[in-house]
Every structure is written in structure tokens, then in C-alpha cells.
Amino acid sequence: MKTKQPHSRSPETTGSWVLAHDHQPHISAELRKRYSALIDANGTHVVIALEMLGGDEVFSRRPENLLDVHLWVSHGIPSASITHLAQAIEPLPSNTLSEALGISLRTLHRKKGAQSDTLSVAQGGRAFKFAEVVAKATVVLGSRETAVQWLTSPAIGLDQQKPIDLLATPVGTQLVEELLDRIEYGVYA
């Protein structure tokens, strides 16, 4: 089993993830234990998304199910989550993240720098969904680097649209998730 090499403070590179012999990212036993109920009900990509947003560093209480995640988002995700998310998806530029989150670049930079601020419900919802899609792409495609490359490249299954460009709307996000499901189950067309 090969451990991912440290690159920055992101969940994939802090020892929480390993690349197994089947080249699929798996979360560590520690994360699996902490989030066992959430993983059992929703899969590892939800936990990876939460870790991409900062995990225990930003949670006031660890989510145990999707209702807890909903409550966390509706009460306002700490702005520090944007910094964690930006680090987790390097080398994507800030303008790509701001477009996907529906936040102006100026607001994005302000939110990244404001440690005590929170995101609006809409901003937090988009941030969580974006992290969830990146996490799902990471699980399906085998690595964060491959996921980021796939998200920024034209996809045949999306009529040559870049998946990242579709994440600005709920319908586009659904199309990207459906394509990832097809890829995961070998029905890629």
C-alpha cells in the first residue's frame, strides 16, 4: 500500500488517504472510525468532502449523518472552509473556484481571509456540493490530481463541456454527478 506524499494541508495528503493496490483512494482507519455512520449511509465521498472543507478544524460538532451536514451548512460554514477547499483542489486557480461557487473573486478572497466570518447558506451549500463532486471524482477516478484534470478537461459524456463549468448550476452539477456514476459503473458513453 502506497501512502500519498505530502503536498499541502489537504485531506488527501495528511495521511487520511491512501492509494490502495486497486488505485482507489481510501480513507484512513481513523477517519473511517470517526465517520462510520456517515460512511455506511452515504459512502466515503461525503467524508472526503467534509475533510476538504476543513474537517475537525472547522466543525463545531462532527456530522454523523446528512442531516447534521445540512444543519452545519444552514448555520453557516466558517469562511476558513474556503481556504481548506482551495488548498485541496490546487492547482485550480481562484477564479475557477469562485465561478463554481457562484461567488465573485473579490468576495472569495475576502472570505478566505476572514477567519471569524461564515458563508451564507447558499454559498455554504455550493461549497459543500462542489467539495462533494470533487471528492466523488477523486473516488471514481483514483486520485485528486486525476479528478482535477478531468474536471477541467472537455468530457465526451457532457458534449465536450468541461465538468467544472457545469458546477455553477444545480442541473449542471447533476449532469456531472450522473456522468461520474456512469464512469464508476462502466456505462461511460
XYZ file of N, CA and C in Angstrom:
567
model
N 0.835 -1.168 0.000
C 0.000 0.000 0.000
C 0.887 1.240 0.000
N 0.598 2.175 -0.865
C 1.424 3.361 -1.031
C 0.694 4.564 -0.444
N 1.357 5.307 0.438
C 0.754 6.489 1.033
C 0.999 7.685 0.133
N -0.008 8.553 -0.006
C 0.152 9.775 -0.783
C 1.235 10.637 -0.161
N 1.988 11.340 -0.969
C 3.055 12.199 -0.492
C 2.492 13.558 -0.098
N 2.991 14.161 1.010
C 2.513 15.483 1.412
C 2.760 16.521 0.324
N 1.755 17.372 0.114
C 1.854 18.449 -0.857
C 1.398 19.744 -0.211
N 0.270 19.726 0.454
C -0.255 20.879 1.165
C -1.216 20.357 2.216
N -1.800 21.239 2.986
C -2.738 20.839 4.030
C -4.078 20.522 3.404
N -4.206 19.332 2.870
C -5.468 18.884 2.312
C -5.720 17.479 2.821
N -6.977 17.061 2.850
C -7.277 15.755 3.418
C -6.566 14.616 2.720
N -6.349 14.745 1.433
C -5.734 13.670 0.684
C -4.275 13.493 1.064
N -3.648 14.527 1.575
C -2.212 14.480 1.768
C -1.792 14.540 3.230
N -2.715 14.403 4.165
C -2.351 14.479 5.577
C -2.247 13.110 6.214
N -2.288 12.066 5.420
C -2.259 10.727 5.979
C -3.655 10.158 6.153
N -4.682 10.943 5.850
C -6.055 10.479 5.957
C -6.432 9.586 4.781
N -5.672 9.690 3.690
C -5.971 8.940 2.488
C -4.791 8.051 2.146
N -5.084 6.932 1.543
C -4.029 6.094 0.980
C -4.470 5.657 -0.404
N -3.520 5.338 -1.238
C -3.828 4.807 -2.555
C -3.581 3.309 -2.487
N -4.644 2.546 -2.554
C -4.558 1.094 -2.399
C -4.089 0.435 -3.692
N -3.881 -0.875 -3.613
C -3.407 -1.630 -4.776
C -4.349 -1.515 -5.967
N -5.624 -1.232 -5.717
C -6.566 -1.084 -6.823
C -6.622 0.358 -7.329
N -5.694 1.190 -6.841
C -5.560 2.585 -7.253
C -6.767 3.435 -6.882
N -7.563 2.981 -5.963
C -8.692 3.765 -5.491
C -8.327 4.424 -4.164
N -8.661 5.707 -3.987
C -8.356 6.349 -2.719
C -9.271 5.801 -1.630
N -8.691 5.533 -0.505
C -9.455 5.050 0.633
C -9.115 5.929 1.824
N -10.067 6.121 2.700
C -9.784 6.938 3.867
C -9.152 6.079 4.946
N -8.455 6.725 5.841
C -7.728 6.008 6.885
C -8.690 5.341 7.859
N -8.168 4.403 8.620
C -8.971 3.715 9.635
C -9.487 4.716 10.661
N -8.669 5.723 10.975
C -9.085 6.744 11.948
C -10.307 7.518 11.446
N -10.272 7.963 10.187
C -11.427 8.675 9.633
C -12.622 7.745 9.507
N -12.376 6.509 9.099
C -13.470 5.546 8.970
C -14.168 5.348 10.313
N -13.388 5.291 11.394
C -13.960 5.114 12.728
C -14.752 6.354 13.144
N -14.182 7.538 12.903
C -14.844 8.783 13.298
C -16.156 9.000 12.562
N -16.206 8.587 11.302
C -17.372 8.864 10.467
C -18.105 7.597 10.043
N -18.052 6.549 10.829
C -18.578 5.253 10.390
C -20.044 5.311 9.968
N -20.896 5.971 10.729
C -22.316 6.024 10.377
C -22.528 6.792 9.074
N -21.818 7.882 8.904
C -21.941 8.689 7.694
C -21.448 7.918 6.467
N -20.355 7.191 6.610
C -19.811 6.390 5.505
C -20.771 5.262 5.152
N -21.284 4.570 6.163
C -22.188 3.450 5.912
C -23.426 3.896 5.142
N -23.940 5.076 5.461
C -25.161 5.553 4.826
C -24.918 6.250 3.487
N -23.754 6.887 3.319
C -23.568 7.758 2.161
C -22.295 7.539 1.360
N -21.407 6.692 1.803
C -20.162 6.453 1.080
C -19.036 7.373 1.526
N -17.844 7.035 1.075
C -16.663 7.772 1.523
C -16.573 9.170 0.939
N -17.194 9.422 -0.219
C -17.033 10.737 -0.839
C -17.590 11.868 0.022
N -18.612 11.613 0.826
C -19.152 12.653 1.709
C -18.124 13.015 2.777
N -17.465 12.017 3.329
C -16.440 12.261 4.349
C -15.252 12.994 3.735
N -14.857 12.598 2.540
C -13.758 13.282 1.865
C -14.129 14.742 1.624
N -15.373 15.004 1.229
C -15.828 16.388 1.020
C -15.743 17.185 2.315
N -16.188 16.589 3.417
C -16.116 17.282 4.711
C -14.673 17.579 5.093
N -13.783 16.630 4.836
C -12.367 16.853 5.134
C -11.781 17.933 4.225
N -12.215 17.983 2.967
C -11.741 19.030 2.055
C -12.140 20.412 2.550
N -13.251 20.485 3.272
C -13.729 21.764 3.808
C -13.120 22.093 5.170
N -12.236 21.256 5.665
C -11.537 21.564 6.907
C -11.738 20.569 8.021
N -12.696 19.673 7.895
C -12.896 18.632 8.907
C -13.037 19.175 10.312
N -12.371 18.515 11.245
C -12.482 18.883 12.660
C -11.991 20.294 12.961
N -11.166 20.847 12.080
C -10.678 22.208 12.305
C -11.789 23.243 12.198
N -12.843 22.948 11.456
C -13.918 23.926 11.274
C -15.267 23.482 11.837
N -15.427 22.195 12.137
C -16.709 21.732 12.678
C -16.824 22.107 14.146
N -17.973 22.620 14.533
C -18.209 22.804 15.962
C -18.601 21.455 16.568
N -19.200 20.599 15.744
C -19.578 19.247 16.144
C -19.470 18.368 14.905
N -18.852 17.230 15.037
C -18.643 16.333 13.893
C -19.988 15.813 13.371
N -20.265 15.979 12.068
C -21.504 15.458 11.492
C -21.522 13.930 11.518
N -22.653 13.374 11.900
C -22.801 11.923 11.931
C -23.709 11.411 10.823
N -24.448 12.318 10.190
C -25.342 11.935 9.105
C -25.581 13.157 8.218
N -26.317 12.977 7.141
C -26.535 14.091 6.218
C -27.373 15.203 6.833
N -28.243 14.881 7.788
C -28.995 15.936 8.462
C -28.044 16.836 9.240
N -27.041 16.261 9.884
C -26.026 17.067 10.573
C -25.275 17.955 9.585
N -24.979 17.420 8.408
C -24.300 18.220 7.384
C -25.207 19.372 6.965
N -26.483 19.078 6.750
C -27.450 20.122 6.394
C -27.484 21.217 7.464
N -27.555 20.819 8.723
C -27.597 21.807 9.808
C -26.318 22.623 9.855
N -25.183 21.978 9.624
C -23.898 22.671 9.605
C -23.891 23.727 8.499
N -24.368 23.355 7.307
C -24.420 24.301 6.192
C -25.415 25.414 6.489
N -26.587 25.073 7.009
C -27.621 26.085 7.234
C -27.282 27.058 8.358
N -26.416 26.652 9.274
C -25.986 27.573 10.333
C -24.790 28.414 9.910
N -24.256 28.147 8.745
C -23.145 28.936 8.210
C -21.813 28.238 8.349
N -21.308 27.743 7.239
C -19.983 27.130 7.226
C -18.958 28.228 7.484
N -17.993 27.996 8.365
C -16.954 29.004 8.587
C -16.201 29.318 7.290
N -15.881 30.588 7.115
C -15.150 31.017 5.915
C -13.820 30.304 5.757
N -13.254 29.847 6.860
C -11.986 29.107 6.793
C -12.114 27.883 5.886
N -13.321 27.385 5.706
C -13.540 26.229 4.827
C -13.124 26.525 3.394
N -13.289 27.771 2.964
C -12.903 28.149 1.604
C -11.393 27.997 1.420
N -10.636 28.384 2.445
C -9.179 28.239 2.382
C -8.803 26.770 2.271
N -9.428 25.928 3.098
C -9.158 24.485 3.047
C -9.530 23.913 1.678
N -10.683 24.321 1.163
C -11.139 23.826 -0.135
C -10.179 24.250 -1.246
N -9.746 25.495 -1.220
C -8.805 25.983 -2.238
C -7.501 25.188 -2.198
N -7.027 24.869 -1.000
C -5.805 24.073 -0.874
C -6.020 22.650 -1.376
N -7.202 22.112 -1.116
C -7.488 20.730 -1.508
C -7.592 20.552 -3.014
N -7.926 21.618 -3.731
C -8.106 21.487 -5.181
C -6.998 22.159 -5.972
N -5.884 22.480 -5.306
C -4.749 23.021 -6.064
C -4.444 22.060 -7.202
N -4.119 22.495 -8.334
C -3.712 23.813 -8.789
C -4.823 24.627 -9.445
N -6.097 24.326 -9.188
C -7.158 25.134 -9.788
C -7.016 26.587 -9.346
N -7.106 27.526 -10.275
C -6.991 28.936 -9.902
C -8.227 29.425 -9.147
N -8.053 30.493 -8.386
C -9.143 31.050 -7.574
C -10.351 31.431 -8.410
N -10.126 31.948 -9.628
C -11.283 32.349 -10.430
C -12.144 31.150 -10.821
N -11.544 29.987 -11.002
C -12.310 28.777 -11.307
C -13.160 28.385 -10.110
N -12.577 28.455 -8.916
C -13.328 28.152 -7.695
C -14.447 29.161 -7.496
N -14.167 30.447 -7.705
C -15.198 31.466 -7.499
C -16.366 31.266 -8.461
N -16.075 30.908 -9.715
C -17.146 30.660 -10.682
C -17.979 29.447 -10.283
N -17.324 28.383 -9.863
C -18.044 27.166 -9.470
C -18.901 27.397 -8.232
N -18.439 28.271 -7.326
C -19.192 28.545 -6.103
C -20.203 29.668 -6.276
N -20.154 30.357 -7.423
C -21.070 31.470 -7.640
C -20.754 32.656 -6.743
N -19.472 32.836 -6.443
C -19.014 33.924 -5.581
C -18.025 34.749 -6.394
N -18.138 36.078 -6.322
C -17.175 36.903 -7.048
C -15.774 36.638 -6.511
N -14.789 36.869 -7.350
C -13.398 36.648 -6.956
C -13.034 37.506 -5.746
N -13.515 38.737 -5.729
C -13.242 39.639 -4.602
C -13.841 39.087 -3.305
N -15.092 38.630 -3.374
C -15.737 38.046 -2.191
C -15.012 36.780 -1.762
N -14.594 35.974 -2.725
C -13.863 34.751 -2.408
C -12.592 35.074 -1.632
N -11.829 36.048 -2.096
C -10.592 36.419 -1.397
C -10.893 36.988 -0.012
N -11.954 37.761 0.095
C -12.339 38.309 1.399
C -12.749 37.182 2.356
N -13.528 36.235 1.858
C -13.979 35.117 2.696
C -12.807 34.237 3.119
N -11.851 34.037 2.208
C -10.686 33.214 2.540
C -9.872 33.849 3.659
N -9.859 35.183 3.717
C -9.062 35.867 4.727
C -9.783 36.106 6.038
N -11.097 35.970 6.058
C -11.887 36.262 7.259
C -12.085 34.995 8.082
N -11.342 34.861 9.149
C -11.396 33.639 9.956
C -12.681 33.516 10.782
N -13.275 34.641 11.191
C -14.455 34.558 12.059
C -15.762 34.680 11.282
N -15.698 34.902 9.997
C -16.875 35.066 9.158
C -17.454 33.700 8.793
N -18.708 33.688 8.378
C -19.322 32.455 7.882
C -19.864 32.691 6.478
N -20.029 31.609 5.753
C -20.617 31.679 4.423
C -22.132 31.733 4.557
N -22.787 32.369 3.590
C -24.245 32.336 3.572
C -24.680 30.889 3.332
N -25.947 30.617 3.549
C -26.454 29.262 3.321
C -26.231 28.858 1.860
N -26.507 29.776 0.934
C -26.317 29.467 -0.490
C -24.843 29.206 -0.801
N -23.951 30.058 -0.287
C -22.519 29.873 -0.525
C -22.030 28.570 0.100
N -22.463 28.300 1.320
C -22.060 27.073 2.006
C -22.572 25.834 1.299
N -23.808 25.902 0.820
C -24.372 24.777 0.081
C -23.598 24.493 -1.191
N -23.234 25.567 -1.905
C -22.452 25.392 -3.127
C -21.058 24.862 -2.815
N -20.458 25.375 -1.731
C -19.110 24.916 -1.349
C -19.137 23.431 -1.004
N -20.150 23.006 -0.219
C -20.238 21.589 0.130
C -20.464 20.741 -1.116
N -21.379 21.156 -1.978
C -21.682 20.374 -3.180
C -20.462 20.298 -4.093
N -19.737 21.415 -4.233
C -18.515 21.421 -5.038
C -17.513 20.425 -4.464
N -17.298 20.488 -3.151
C -16.363 19.558 -2.497
C -16.827 18.119 -2.676
N -18.134 17.899 -2.589
C -18.669 16.546 -2.750
C -18.425 16.018 -4.170
N -18.606 16.865 -5.177
C -18.363 16.437 -6.560
C -16.879 16.147 -6.776
N -16.003 17.019 -6.261
C -14.561 16.775 -6.392
C -14.194 15.478 -5.673
N -14.777 15.259 -4.487
C -14.500 14.030 -3.733
C -14.988 12.803 -4.497
N -16.177 12.901 -5.071
C -16.709 11.768 -5.837
C -15.829 11.497 -7.060
N -15.394 12.556 -7.738
C -14.499 12.379 -8.884
C -13.185 11.746 -8.441
N -12.710 12.120 -7.263
C -11.472 11.549 -6.726
C -11.634 10.055 -6.470
N -12.753 9.683 -5.874
C -13.010 8.269 -5.587
C -13.163 7.482 -6.890
N -13.935 8.015 -7.822
C -14.200 7.304 -9.075
C -12.956 7.213 -9.958
N -12.187 8.298 -10.022
C -11.056 8.360 -10.957
C -9.726 7.964 -10.336
N -9.680 7.822 -9.014
C -8.497 7.265 -8.373
C -7.561 8.210 -7.672
N -7.563 9.490 -8.011
C -6.688 10.439 -7.316
C -7.242 11.847 -7.466
N -6.840 12.701 -6.554
C -7.276 14.093 -6.614
C -6.737 14.750 -7.881
N -5.487 14.465 -8.222
C -4.884 15.068 -9.405
C -5.652 14.676 -10.671
N -6.002 13.407 -10.782
C -6.770 12.938 -11.937
C -8.154 13.576 -11.942
N -8.758 13.707 -10.765
C -10.080 14.327 -10.663
C -10.039 15.779 -11.122
N -9.047 16.530 -10.660
C -8.925 17.939 -11.053
C -8.686 18.046 -12.556
N -7.844 17.171 -13.093
C -7.591 17.173 -14.541
C -8.877 16.866 -15.304
N -9.642 15.872 -14.844
C -10.892 15.504 -15.509
C -11.896 16.656 -15.438
N -12.000 17.294 -14.278
C -12.952 18.389 -14.110
C -12.657 19.564 -15.036
N -11.402 19.745 -15.408
C -11.015 20.904 -16.213
C -10.799 20.575 -17.689
N -11.149 19.369 -18.093
C -10.987 18.950 -19.492
C -12.352 18.685 -20.118
N -12.501 18.935 -21.425
C -13.769 18.620 -22.089
C -14.109 17.135 -21.924
N -15.369 16.861 -21.623
C -15.818 15.485 -21.397
C -16.763 15.056 -22.518
N -16.471 13.922 -23.105
C -17.309 13.391 -24.179
C -18.748 13.228 -23.694
N -18.914 12.700 -22.490
C -20.246 12.455 -21.946
C -21.019 13.716 -21.600
N -20.358 14.873 -21.698
C -21.017 16.163 -21.437
C -20.969 17.037 -22.690
N -20.960 16.391 -23.838
C -20.958 17.095 -25.120
C -19.786 18.072 -25.228
N -18.606 17.606 -24.785
C -17.349 18.354 -24.822
C -17.318 19.574 -23.890
N -18.254 19.647 -22.957
C -18.216 20.700 -21.936
C -17.257 20.266 -20.837
N -16.597 21.230 -20.201
C -15.743 20.918 -19.054
C -16.647 20.742 -17.839
N -16.506 19.649 -17.102
C -17.353 19.436 -15.921
C -17.325 20.619 -14.950
N -16.164 21.226 -14.753
C -16.051 22.343 -13.812
C -16.967 23.497 -14.206
N -17.169 23.701 -15.517
C -18.018 24.791 -15.984
C -19.492 24.538 -15.694
N -19.861 23.284 -15.524
C -21.263 22.951 -15.265
C -21.628 23.033 -13.788
N -20.631 23.139 -12.909
C -20.903 23.115 -11.474
C -21.516 24.403 -10.943
N -21.701 25.406 -11.793
C -22.286 26.675 -11.360
C -23.801 26.587 -11.185
N -24.432 25.533 -11.738
C -25.885 25.396 -11.597
C -26.227 24.018 -11.044
N -27.377 23.898 -10.378
C -27.786 22.583 -9.868
C -27.960 21.540 -10.976
N -28.512 21.935 -12.110
C -28.715 20.990 -13.210
C -27.370 20.536 -13.770
N -26.446 21.471 -13.947
C -25.113 21.111 -14.427
C -24.402 20.182 -13.464
N -24.544 20.466 -12.175
C -23.934 19.615 -11.151
C -24.509 18.207 -11.224
N -25.814 18.113 -11.416
C -26.460 16.802 -11.538
C -25.915 16.044 -12.749
N -25.721 16.744 -13.854
C -25.166 16.098 -15.049
C -23.764 15.550 -14.786
N -22.944 16.325 -14.078
C -21.585 15.876 -13.755
C -21.643 14.650 -12.844
N -22.518 14.691 -11.830
C -22.642 13.548 -10.919
C -23.140 12.305 -11.648
N -24.085 12.476 -12.556
C -24.589 11.336 -13.324
C -23.496 10.745 -14.213
N -22.673 11.608 -14.803
C -21.571 11.107 -15.622
C -20.574 10.341 -14.757
N -20.270 10.856 -13.573
C -19.373 10.139 -12.660
C -19.956 8.783 -12.269
N -21.270 8.726 -12.057
C -21.918 7.438 -11.759
C -21.744 6.473 -12.928
N -21.925 6.971 -14.152
C -21.770 6.111 -15.330
C -20.334 5.622 -15.453
N -19.384 6.507 -15.203
C -17.974 6.102 -15.263
C -17.696 5.050 -14.197
N -18.210 5.283 -12.990
C -17.977 4.353 -11.878
C -18.513 2.961 -12.186
N -19.662 2.902 -12.838
C -20.285 1.611 -13.112
C -20.000 1.096 -14.521
N -19.087 1.758 -15.229
C -18.668 1.269 -16.534
C -19.663 1.485 -17.651
N -20.556 2.457 -17.496
C -21.553 2.750 -18.515
C -21.218 4.095 -19.144
N -19.942 4.338 -19.339
C -19.473 5.618 -19.866
C -19.738 5.688 -21.356
N -20.525 6.677 -21.761
C -20.792 6.868 -23.194
C -21.036 8.319 -23.477
